[in-house]
Amino acid sequence: TQASSSEHKPRILLMGLRRSGKSSIQKVVFHKVSPNETLFLESTNKIVKEDITNCSFVKFQVWDLPGQIDFHDSIYEECEAIIFVIDSQDEYMDALAKLNATVSKAHRINPGIKFEVFIHKVDGLSDDHKIEAQRDIHHRASDNLAEEGLENLHLSFYLTSIYDHSIFEAFSKVVQKLIPQLPVMENLLNILISNSGIEKAFLFDVISKIYIATDSSPVDMQTYEICCDMIDVVIDMSHIYGVKDDAAFDTKSASIIKLNNGTVMYLREVNRYLALVCIMREDSFEKQGVIDYNFLCFRQAIQDVFEVKPCSGHASMALTSSSDFP
Ligand code: GDP
């Protein structure tokens, strides 16, 4: 049965050969495990590593692709995107063959599926090598598909590693493609920042640190990373000092961090899964009352967006401009 639209979550399948890094990705992105600890992850023989990340905005499953095991068609019917992980530090011919088989089968069963290829473990490659690997994998994958008459099928490629933020960035892009409300949310964020003297704002899935939307100014990796760090700090502090047995993150969660370069970071929760993290100059933050007022309008608008049917996507909000308050 289909959940109501307000509960609809993007459904993603993570696939790839054994040892390509799927469990590590899952642990690092959804369970806050540090990358080094994945070195000692036990290799399981289970084919499906179901993940019940109830507290995340994303619904997510991990599948190994060993041997001849054929999946039940229904797994493709139910998912919206497949992330296929290829180990770039290993011979990847086998992986490419499996990718091809998976894509053509999944596409036949569910033509709506989006295919995302993570060229993974690129921390071991030089910059030249990375580009070369991406070019080579892209080329071969497209050639294979063309041989099957699937030349119009679009695959997206990402260079990823669990040792830096590239895995979070790639995940963010994958998830954003699955959110029909994205343009509306971007628009709301643009209105919010321009009326509040904010420089950059991200809407985060707190548990995974995937950003599901941001305003339309360009994303700079350093800014994204520092926002991720802020979420970690807030969650850790809540675990230590929060009320026992309570969620680390609730409807009243908020945090302000002042950096010594005159920048202020401001976090406010939006709903059970999502938080807004903003960056602004210290003098803009002097009008915190305006920002808080605008934030409440923004939060209401976001709630409205998720409650109406995804395709109707109307939202409006009446903000106060910080320039009205000299
Ligand atoms: P799975 O069988 O696909 O679930 O693969 P695992 O998650 O068990 O990972 C296999 C090995 O790859 C582990 O030793 C991980 O530490 C390692 N690994 C995973 N991701 C990365 C990465 O981004 N870079 C590097 N260098 N190693 C990785």
XYZ file of C-alpha atoms and ligand atoms in Angstrom:
354
model
C 0.000 0.000 0.000
C 1.140 3.483 -0.794
C 1.809 5.738 2.148
C 0.139 9.131 2.150
C 2.020 11.749 0.177
C 3.328 13.442 3.297
C 5.039 10.188 4.219
C 6.263 9.349 0.761
C 10.004 8.780 0.899
C 12.414 8.444 -1.993
C 13.208 4.721 -2.343
C 16.745 3.820 -3.294
C 18.484 0.510 -3.890
C 22.240 0.276 -3.387
C 23.757 -2.468 -5.533
C 27.147 -3.690 -6.612
C 29.581 -6.569 -6.377
C 30.626 -7.875 -3.014
C 33.374 -5.753 -1.405
C 32.645 -2.778 -3.631
C 31.892 -0.723 -0.527
C 28.109 -0.804 -0.127
C 27.963 -1.618 3.581
C 30.628 0.969 4.275
C 28.653 3.625 2.432
C 25.532 2.695 4.344
C 27.349 2.745 7.689
C 29.110 6.033 7.058
C 26.152 7.908 5.599
C 23.318 6.573 7.734
C 24.947 5.364 10.936
C 27.704 7.849 11.637
C 30.406 5.186 11.560
C 33.833 6.677 10.890
C 35.408 5.578 7.580
C 38.334 3.808 9.249
C 36.024 1.541 11.208
C 34.657 0.096 7.963
C 37.995 -1.628 7.410
C 36.863 -4.191 9.946
C 33.315 -4.626 8.782
C 32.474 -8.273 8.607
C 31.587 -9.464 5.180
C 28.121 -10.935 5.458
C 26.710 -13.540 3.147
C 23.261 -12.111 3.360
C 22.137 -10.870 0.004
C 19.806 -8.200 1.225
C 20.964 -5.880 3.927
C 17.707 -4.229 4.699
C 17.972 -0.898 6.338
C 15.205 0.409 8.482
C 16.247 4.008 8.671
C 12.902 5.135 9.962
C 14.274 8.386 11.188
C 15.569 9.319 7.751
C 13.844 11.122 4.939
C 15.099 8.420 2.563
C 14.061 4.774 2.318
C 17.008 2.711 1.515
C 17.998 -0.904 0.808
C 21.340 -2.532 0.115
C 21.762 -5.517 -2.215
C 24.833 -7.546 -3.051
C 25.168 -8.836 -6.576
C 26.992 -12.111 -6.248
C 27.000 -14.972 -8.725
C 23.918 -15.933 -10.583
C 21.333 -14.831 -8.100
C 18.411 -13.366 -9.854
C 16.292 -10.843 -8.062
C 12.623 -10.939 -7.841
C 11.165 -8.437 -10.287
C 9.228 -6.691 -7.557
C 12.340 -5.077 -6.101
C 12.671 -3.065 -9.294
C 9.010 -2.183 -9.344
C 9.226 -0.695 -5.902
C 12.342 1.414 -6.195
C 12.844 4.783 -7.835
C 16.608 4.824 -8.179
C 19.430 2.305 -8.264
C 22.848 3.318 -7.059
C 25.373 0.940 -8.569
C 28.725 0.923 -6.775
C 31.899 0.135 -8.727
C 35.222 -0.291 -6.920
C 37.605 1.927 -8.893
C 40.660 0.414 -7.199
C 39.861 -3.034 -8.533
C 39.463 -4.564 -11.984
C 36.026 -3.388 -13.008
C 35.139 -5.516 -16.019
C 32.999 -7.875 -13.934
C 31.285 -4.968 -12.298
C 30.529 -3.405 -15.690
C 28.992 -6.628 -16.942
C 26.781 -6.787 -13.847
C 25.889 -3.133 -14.226
C 24.777 -3.748 -17.771
C 22.700 -6.780 -16.846
C 21.118 -4.952 -13.933
C 20.295 -1.820 -15.883
C 18.711 -3.606 -18.821
C 16.625 -5.835 -16.597
C 15.533 -3.106 -14.209
C 14.692 -0.769 -17.079
C 12.543 -3.416 -18.732
C 10.572 -3.951 -15.530
C 10.367 -0.341 -14.449
C 11.254 2.271 -17.107
C 10.991 5.030 -14.509
C 14.061 3.958 -12.526
C 16.984 6.380 -12.421
C 20.456 4.862 -12.668
C 23.278 6.351 -10.636
C 26.778 4.905 -10.855
C 29.162 5.559 -7.968
C 32.755 5.145 -9.111
C 33.855 4.438 -5.594
C 37.059 4.401 -3.480
C 38.603 7.149 -5.599
C 40.622 8.289 -2.576
C 43.257 5.813 -3.809
C 43.526 7.447 -7.256
C 45.408 10.524 -8.433
C 43.362 13.325 -9.993
C 44.369 12.265 -13.511
C 43.486 8.702 -12.726
C 40.039 9.681 -11.453
C 39.162 11.472 -14.679
C 40.509 8.588 -16.704
C 38.535 6.000 -14.702
C 35.338 8.007 -15.055
C 35.829 8.442 -18.792
C 36.621 4.777 -19.301
C 33.717 3.479 -17.199
C 31.279 5.919 -18.783
C 32.406 4.882 -22.252
C 32.231 1.158 -21.696
C 28.918 1.315 -19.882
C 27.343 3.344 -22.700
C 28.795 1.025 -25.348
C 27.357 -2.003 -23.573
C 23.939 -0.425 -23.378
C 24.044 0.658 -27.009
C 24.703 -2.952 -28.011
C 21.394 -3.822 -26.433
C 19.585 -1.003 -28.167
C 19.382 1.056 -24.980
C 21.475 4.002 -26.173
C 18.895 6.512 -24.995
C 19.068 5.331 -21.423
C 20.796 7.859 -19.240
C 23.261 6.855 -16.533
C 24.748 9.426 -14.148
C 28.269 9.019 -12.797
C 29.810 10.257 -9.553
C 33.310 9.934 -8.122
C 32.921 8.945 -4.491
C 34.861 8.029 -1.384
C 33.835 7.504 2.217
C 37.001 9.304 3.317
C 35.708 12.738 2.325
C 32.359 14.455 1.739
C 32.039 13.271 -1.856
C 29.792 10.385 -0.789
C 27.379 12.769 0.952
C 27.425 15.176 -1.974
C 26.680 12.359 -4.443
C 23.883 11.019 -2.272
C 22.402 14.493 -2.005
C 22.213 14.799 -5.776
C 20.668 11.360 -6.125
C 18.008 12.068 -3.511
C 17.219 15.511 -4.903
C 16.301 13.998 -8.258
C 13.603 11.978 -6.504
C 11.877 14.846 -4.758
C 9.131 16.335 -6.897
C 8.878 19.304 -4.535
C 12.496 20.338 -5.165
C 11.847 23.444 -7.312
C 9.294 24.710 -4.807
C 11.687 24.182 -1.918
C 14.513 25.936 -3.764
C 12.234 28.812 -4.400
C 11.204 29.035 -0.743
C 14.866 28.957 0.286
C 15.682 31.754 -2.167
C 12.895 33.890 -0.744
C 13.963 33.115 2.813
C 17.604 34.047 2.354
C 17.023 37.185 0.352
C 14.611 38.527 2.978
C 16.705 37.591 5.981
C 20.250 38.623 5.100
C 21.343 34.965 4.937
C 24.179 33.994 2.601
C 23.550 30.277 2.171
C 20.908 27.866 3.444
C 20.682 24.086 3.292
C 17.747 21.862 4.124
C 19.285 18.743 5.653
C 18.091 15.230 6.328
C 19.596 15.281 9.808
C 20.354 11.605 10.247
C 22.283 11.216 6.980
C 23.529 14.791 6.440
C 22.233 14.585 2.904
C 20.991 18.001 1.829
C 17.689 17.671 0.098
C 17.565 21.274 -1.108
C 19.526 24.502 -1.050
C 19.043 28.020 -2.435
C 20.191 28.542 -5.999
C 23.574 30.129 -5.233
C 26.438 27.733 -5.998
C 27.391 25.108 -3.396
C 30.898 25.329 -2.144
C 32.222 22.092 -0.655
C 33.778 23.782 2.369
C 30.500 25.438 3.295
C 28.657 22.159 2.950
C 31.264 20.381 5.084
C 31.094 22.911 7.877
C 27.299 22.615 7.930
C 27.671 18.821 8.227
C 30.072 19.362 11.110
C 27.544 21.599 12.804
C 24.899 18.880 12.633
C 27.340 16.412 14.197
C 28.077 18.850 17.015
C 24.399 19.464 17.701
C 23.517 15.764 17.680
C 26.477 14.856 19.901
C 25.635 17.596 22.390
C 22.005 16.455 22.489
C 23.085 12.890 23.138
C 25.254 13.985 26.037
C 23.064 16.663 27.608
C 19.621 15.924 26.188
C 16.796 14.356 28.138
C 17.350 10.618 28.345
C 15.323 8.439 25.972
C 14.329 11.460 23.961
C 15.234 11.799 20.320
C 18.486 13.685 19.923
C 16.629 16.007 17.664
C 13.137 17.346 18.183
C 10.798 20.157 17.240
C 12.561 22.679 19.450
C 16.103 21.917 18.331
C 18.071 25.028 17.494
C 21.691 26.032 17.652
C 23.867 29.064 16.993
C 27.583 28.823 16.313
C 29.692 31.978 15.897
C 32.898 31.518 13.976
C 35.869 33.813 14.579
C 35.761 35.140 11.018
C 32.554 37.098 11.636
C 30.248 34.370 10.357
C 27.259 32.945 12.192
C 25.778 29.495 11.608
C 22.196 28.974 12.633
C 20.376 25.633 12.787
C 16.628 25.169 13.271
C 14.599 22.009 13.010
C 11.895 21.901 10.351
C 10.214 18.546 11.013
C 11.007 15.074 12.284
C 13.689 14.511 9.650
C 14.738 17.887 8.388
C 16.710 20.847 9.671
C 17.581 24.173 8.121
C 21.201 25.268 8.436
C 22.015 28.864 7.467
C 25.216 30.814 7.155
C 25.315 34.596 7.462
C 27.442 37.574 8.498
C 27.391 38.436 12.184
C 25.727 41.818 11.579
C 22.846 40.147 9.683
C 22.264 37.960 12.706
C 21.691 41.031 14.881
C 18.175 40.963 13.449
C 17.549 37.484 14.787
C 13.904 38.367 15.482
C 13.272 38.907 11.785
C 15.118 35.742 10.878
C 13.142 33.725 13.414
C 9.864 35.166 12.184
C 10.775 34.392 8.575
C 11.899 30.935 9.573
C 8.488 30.152 11.072
C 6.812 31.211 7.816
C 9.316 29.094 5.916
C 8.681 26.061 8.108
C 4.950 26.380 7.618
C 5.412 26.653 3.857
C 7.596 23.520 3.801
C 4.978 21.623 5.765
C 2.340 22.758 3.288
C 4.498 21.617 0.380
C 4.741 18.106 1.776
C 1.092 17.898 2.657
C -0.398 18.895 -0.682
C -0.136 16.424 -3.498
C 3.421 16.477 -4.824
C 2.414 17.567 -8.315
C 0.350 20.572 -7.326
C 3.414 22.038 -5.542
C 2.028 25.460 -4.650
C 3.371 27.286 -1.681
C 3.364 30.832 -0.607
C 4.762 32.712 2.307
C 4.664 36.307 3.442
C 8.041 37.233 4.844
C 9.317 40.305 6.560
C 12.366 41.846 4.962
C 15.297 42.460 7.279
C 15.922 45.760 5.473
C 12.612 47.055 6.930
C 14.289 47.027 10.334
C 17.246 49.395 10.274
P 30.295 -4.549 0.437
O 30.579 -6.009 0.385
O 29.954 -3.992 -0.923
O 29.266 -4.180 1.463
O 31.686 -3.837 0.801
P 32.194 -3.327 2.222
O 31.422 -2.163 2.668
O 32.307 -4.493 3.143
O 33.643 -2.755 1.865
C 34.719 -3.555 1.455
C 36.029 -2.857 1.805
O 36.167 -1.636 1.061
C 36.158 -2.468 3.281
O 37.436 -2.874 3.729
C 36.064 -0.950 3.278
O 36.851 -0.367 4.299
C 36.581 -0.594 1.913
N 36.035 0.690 1.426
C 34.722 1.060 1.351
N 34.585 2.300 0.863
C 35.849 2.750 0.616
C 36.381 3.994 0.095
O 35.685 4.958 -0.238
N 37.745 4.074 -0.035
C 38.567 3.046 0.326
N 39.892 3.227 0.173
N 38.105 1.874 0.824
C 36.768 1.731 0.967
